[in-house]
Amino acid sequence: GESVGLHLPTLSVQEGDNSIINCAYSNSASDYFIWYKQESGKGPQFIIDIRSNMDKRQGQRVTVLLNKTVKHLSLQIAATQPGDSAVYFCAETSGTASKLTFGTGTRLQVTL
Amino acid sequence: ETGVTQSPTHLIKTRGQQVTLRCSSQSGHNTVSWYQQALGQGPQFIFQYYREEENGRGNFPPRFSGLQFPNYSSELNVNALELDDSALYLCASSSDYYYGGGELFFGEGSRLTVL
């Protein structure tokens, strides 16, 4: 398949460990923050989102934390699996349109 | 319920040519947006169509244009292709023009190479 990101920051974790991917966003007026997973040759896949009036939201094996004071977003993946290997993007939107502003992405590599 | 489908998956054009990319939105979705993803970068918003009208545009020149049809499918047209237009073009659909949470779904993309 095609490589999504050739020069992205890379996070290497061992299978079974927890992963934390960080993102700084720019627009203090953003209403929603979303994490997407993109595997090689595929489109972005929704993981989890969080509204600006929350600071934490949990899904299945994933948690998103939002710190509006420092404009920081993080994605925590519990018990990382080989299938989690992909490029992860954060995105933000003001909610007035489906216009998303994406971050630069982080490549997650899961080692056995 | 079908997902977002795009065609063609890959295509090669030469500088100056024109290209049309197509997208069928997810069943029940009336809004389609298009994104350009250059290699190694995050997707960038091109524009959005809601009920057949453009209602949001990113920082792209007028040679990037689109259409949305009554069945909510969409086309992206790029005229006078330049080498920098080489990218993965992503279509996303949603049930309304604003993001209300968890409802924007992307297709697999059309990989355009301009020689």
Tab-separated table of C-alpha atoms in Angstrom:
chain	number	residue	atom	x	y	z
A	1	GLY	CA	0.000	0.000	0.000
A	2	GLU	CA	0.974	3.665	-0.244
A	3	SER	CA	2.729	5.398	2.591
A	4	VAL	CA	0.546	8.036	4.194
A	5	GLY	CA	3.315	9.935	5.897
A	6	LEU	CA	6.975	9.650	4.941
A	7	HIS	CA	8.433	12.231	7.340
A	8	LEU	CA	5.997	12.271	10.223
A	9	PRO	CA	6.932	12.135	13.880
A	10	THR	CA	6.987	8.492	14.901
A	11	LEU	CA	6.001	6.878	18.167
A	12	SER	CA	7.193	3.310	18.699
A	13	VAL	CA	5.542	1.246	21.402
A	14	GLN	CA	5.620	-2.408	22.351
A	15	GLU	CA	2.537	-4.503	21.953
A	16	GLY	CA	0.518	-4.386	25.128
A	17	ASP	CA	1.865	-1.043	26.306
A	18	ASN	CA	-0.187	2.126	26.420
A	19	SER	CA	0.314	4.787	23.745
A	20	ILE	CA	-0.073	8.517	24.109
A	21	ILE	CA	-0.236	10.697	21.014
A	22	ASN	CA	-0.200	14.446	21.463
A	23	CYS	CA	-1.485	17.320	19.390
A	24	ALA	CA	-1.409	21.089	19.692
A	25	TYR	CA	-4.310	22.942	18.122
A	26	SER	CA	-4.507	26.516	17.018
A	27	ASN	CA	-8.040	27.876	17.139
A	28	SER	CA	-9.398	28.722	20.578
A	29	ALA	CA	-12.866	29.013	19.009
A	30	SER	CA	-12.976	25.356	17.908
A	31	ASP	CA	-16.002	23.454	19.179
A	32	TYR	CA	-14.994	19.888	18.450
A	33	PHE	CA	-11.737	17.996	18.383
A	34	ILE	CA	-11.494	14.709	16.579
A	35	TRP	CA	-8.951	11.936	16.286
A	36	TYR	CA	-8.623	9.998	13.039
A	37	LYS	CA	-6.608	6.890	12.216
A	38	GLN	CA	-5.284	6.508	8.685
A	39	GLU	CA	-3.826	3.262	7.456
A	40	SER	CA	-1.654	3.131	4.388
A	41	GLY	CA	-3.695	3.550	1.207
A	42	LYS	CA	-6.933	4.280	3.046
A	43	GLY	CA	-9.014	7.257	4.048
A	44	PRO	CA	-9.100	8.627	7.610
A	45	GLN	CA	-11.170	6.560	10.016
A	46	PHE	CA	-12.975	8.232	12.925
A	47	ILE	CA	-11.738	7.137	16.351
A	48	ILE	CA	-13.226	9.495	18.908
A	49	ASP	CA	-14.181	13.126	19.319
A	50	ILE	CA	-14.629	15.527	22.202
A	51	ARG	CA	-16.600	18.704	22.521
A	52	SER	CA	-14.942	21.848	23.815
A	53	ASN	CA	-17.031	21.836	27.018
A	54	MET	CA	-15.477	18.529	28.088
A	55	ASP	CA	-11.957	17.674	29.189
A	56	LYS	CA	-12.059	13.894	28.917
A	57	ARG	CA	-13.937	11.316	26.937
A	58	GLN	CA	-13.483	7.563	26.853
A	59	GLY	CA	-14.203	5.014	24.186
A	60	GLN	CA	-13.266	1.418	23.690
A	61	ARG	CA	-9.532	1.249	24.583
A	62	VAL	CA	-9.154	4.962	23.740
A	63	THR	CA	-9.323	8.133	25.806
A	64	VAL	CA	-9.109	11.690	24.579
A	65	LEU	CA	-7.986	14.484	26.883
A	66	LEU	CA	-8.498	18.148	26.118
A	67	ASN	CA	-6.626	20.989	27.820
A	68	LYS	CA	-8.029	24.243	26.522
A	69	THR	CA	-5.703	26.352	28.654
A	70	VAL	CA	-2.678	25.254	26.659
A	71	LYS	CA	-4.567	24.208	23.512
A	72	HIS	CA	-3.473	20.607	23.799
A	73	LEU	CA	-5.182	17.397	22.854
A	74	SER	CA	-4.030	13.856	23.497
A	75	LEU	CA	-5.124	10.375	22.488
A	76	GLN	CA	-4.401	7.489	24.816
A	77	ILE	CA	-4.613	3.955	23.467
A	78	ALA	CA	-4.668	1.214	26.075
A	79	ALA	CA	-3.002	-2.160	25.473
A	80	THR	CA	-1.721	-1.197	22.033
A	81	GLN	CA	-2.093	-3.876	19.382
A	82	PRO	CA	-0.322	-4.414	16.032
A	83	GLY	CA	-3.544	-3.375	14.293
A	84	ASP	CA	-3.184	0.059	15.873
A	85	SER	CA	-0.160	0.770	13.665
A	86	ALA	CA	-1.157	3.716	11.479
A	87	VAL	CA	-0.862	7.487	11.174
A	88	TYR	CA	-2.995	9.384	13.668
A	89	PHE	CA	-4.322	12.857	12.989
A	90	CYS	CA	-6.024	15.288	15.277
A	91	ALA	CA	-8.528	17.666	13.731
A	92	GLU	CA	-10.517	20.636	14.954
A	93	THR	CA	-13.650	22.388	13.782
A	94	SER	CA	-15.689	25.352	14.853
A	95	GLY	CA	-18.816	23.332	14.153
A	96	THR	CA	-20.298	25.832	11.750
A	97	ALA	CA	-19.396	23.595	8.846
A	98	SER	CA	-17.894	20.183	8.317
A	99	LYS	CA	-14.617	21.975	7.676
A	100	LEU	CA	-11.926	20.213	9.641
A	101	THR	CA	-8.433	21.578	10.184
A	102	PHE	CA	-6.030	18.671	10.511
A	103	GLY	CA	-2.769	18.507	12.405
A	104	THR	CA	0.419	17.125	10.896
A	105	GLY	CA	-0.037	13.570	12.107
A	106	THR	CA	1.926	11.046	14.133
A	107	ARG	CA	2.953	7.603	12.954
A	108	LEU	CA	2.390	4.897	15.541
A	109	GLN	CA	4.535	1.785	15.171
A	110	VAL	CA	3.707	-1.199	17.332
A	111	THR	CA	6.555	-3.608	17.883
A	112	LEU	CA	6.111	-7.210	18.947
B	1	GLU	CA	-26.013	1.052	4.537
B	2	THR	CA	-23.176	1.788	2.107
B	3	GLY	CA	-20.198	3.945	2.995
B	4	VAL	CA	-18.575	6.757	1.052
B	5	THR	CA	-17.289	5.551	-2.316
B	6	GLN	CA	-14.924	7.387	-4.620
B	7	SER	CA	-13.796	6.878	-8.202
B	8	PRO	CA	-11.392	6.458	-9.783
B	9	THR	CA	-9.001	5.115	-7.150
B	10	HIS	CA	-5.902	6.062	-9.116
B	11	LEU	CA	-5.287	8.203	-12.160
B	12	ILE	CA	-2.415	9.881	-13.972
B	13	LYS	CA	-2.704	13.168	-15.825
B	14	THR	CA	-0.292	15.611	-17.401
B	15	ARG	CA	0.147	19.287	-16.614
B	16	GLY	CA	-2.563	21.498	-18.093
B	17	GLN	CA	-5.152	18.741	-18.298
B	18	GLN	CA	-8.442	18.656	-16.464
B	19	VAL	CA	-9.689	15.976	-14.085
B	20	THR	CA	-13.043	15.000	-12.590
B	21	LEU	CA	-13.267	12.945	-9.425
B	22	ARG	CA	-16.506	11.413	-8.167
B	23	CYS	CA	-17.978	10.647	-4.802
B	24	SER	CA	-21.103	8.874	-3.601
B	25	SER	CA	-22.019	9.887	-0.095
B	26	GLN	CA	-23.131	7.581	2.666
B	27	SER	CA	-26.812	6.754	2.654
B	28	GLY	CA	-28.844	9.489	4.378
B	29	HIS	CA	-26.084	12.096	4.198
B	30	ASN	CA	-26.816	15.417	2.464
B	31	THR	CA	-23.445	17.120	2.880
B	32	VAL	CA	-20.232	16.352	1.035
B	33	SER	CA	-16.836	17.905	1.617
B	34	TRP	CA	-13.584	17.439	-0.292
B	35	TYR	CA	-10.058	17.371	1.066
B	36	GLN	CA	-6.621	17.299	-0.548
B	37	GLN	CA	-3.919	15.265	1.166
B	38	ALA	CA	-0.384	15.715	-0.091
B	39	LEU	CA	2.094	12.986	0.735
B	40	GLY	CA	3.241	13.218	4.342
B	41	GLN	CA	0.677	15.821	5.334
B	42	GLY	CA	-2.746	16.031	6.868
B	43	PRO	CA	-5.827	16.549	4.696
B	44	GLN	CA	-6.650	20.128	3.734
B	45	PHE	CA	-10.234	21.314	3.292
B	46	ILE	CA	-11.096	22.279	-0.288
B	47	PHE	CA	-14.845	22.960	-0.083
B	48	GLN	CA	-18.176	21.651	1.116
B	49	TYR	CA	-21.523	21.179	-0.617
B	50	TYR	CA	-24.824	21.181	1.194
B	51	ARG	CA	-28.048	20.558	-0.726
B	52	GLU	CA	-26.330	21.201	-4.055
B	53	GLU	CA	-24.742	24.518	-3.065
B	54	GLU	CA	-21.199	25.326	-2.010
B	55	ASN	CA	-21.314	26.580	1.581
B	56	GLY	CA	-17.682	26.680	2.637
B	57	ARG	CA	-14.353	26.895	0.867
B	58	GLY	CA	-10.749	26.542	1.908
B	59	ASN	CA	-7.706	28.266	0.478
B	60	PHE	CA	-7.842	26.774	-3.005
B	61	PRO	CA	-7.933	28.630	-6.338
B	62	PRO	CA	-11.050	28.822	-8.556
B	63	ARG	CA	-9.693	26.121	-10.862
B	64	PHE	CA	-10.871	23.737	-8.119
B	65	SER	CA	-14.629	23.502	-8.535
B	66	GLY	CA	-17.355	21.094	-7.610
B	67	LEU	CA	-20.901	19.966	-8.015
B	68	GLN	CA	-23.414	18.190	-5.870
B	69	PHE	CA	-26.302	16.354	-7.480
B	70	PRO	CA	-29.890	15.845	-6.241
B	71	ASN	CA	-28.949	12.379	-4.983
B	72	TYR	CA	-26.176	14.104	-2.935
B	73	SER	CA	-23.344	12.534	-4.902
B	74	SER	CA	-20.596	14.954	-5.818
B	75	GLU	CA	-17.832	15.759	-8.283
B	76	LEU	CA	-14.559	17.583	-7.819
B	77	ASN	CA	-13.152	19.200	-10.959
B	78	VAL	CA	-9.642	20.534	-11.259
B	79	ASN	CA	-8.672	22.524	-14.359
B	80	ALA	CA	-5.218	23.400	-15.659
B	81	LEU	CA	-3.520	20.746	-13.557
B	82	GLU	CA	-0.198	21.602	-11.941
B	83	LEU	CA	2.455	19.258	-10.598
B	84	ASP	CA	1.579	20.302	-7.019
B	85	ASP	CA	-1.959	19.023	-7.522
B	86	SER	CA	-0.582	15.500	-7.155
B	87	ALA	CA	-2.237	14.235	-3.986
B	88	LEU	CA	-4.840	11.972	-2.474
B	89	TYR	CA	-8.262	13.566	-2.839
B	90	LEU	CA	-10.667	12.596	-0.095
B	91	CYS	CA	-14.411	12.927	-0.024
B	92	ALA	CA	-16.299	12.993	3.270
B	93	SER	CA	-20.017	12.931	3.887
B	94	SER	CA	-22.140	13.949	6.827
B	95	SER	CA	-25.784	14.289	7.770
B	96	ASP	CA	-25.693	18.090	8.022
B	97	TYR	CA	-23.533	21.032	7.055
B	98	TYR	CA	-22.156	21.535	10.562
B	99	TYR	CA	-20.153	19.093	12.637
B	100	GLY	CA	-22.343	17.826	15.413
B	101	GLY	CA	-20.154	14.994	16.577
B	102	GLY	CA	-18.954	11.682	15.204
B	103	GLU	CA	-20.681	11.816	11.879
B	104	LEU	CA	-18.123	12.737	9.236
B	105	PHE	CA	-17.102	9.699	7.217
B	106	PHE	CA	-14.310	9.613	4.675
B	107	GLY	CA	-13.950	7.594	1.526
B	108	GLU	CA	-10.769	5.787	0.539
B	109	GLY	CA	-9.696	8.591	-1.759
B	110	SER	CA	-8.607	9.122	-5.363
B	111	ARG	CA	-4.845	9.223	-5.882
B	112	LEU	CA	-4.005	11.770	-8.572
B	113	THR	CA	-0.544	11.942	-10.109
B	114	VAL	CA	0.270	14.891	-12.363
B	115	LEU	CA	3.267	14.448	-14.650
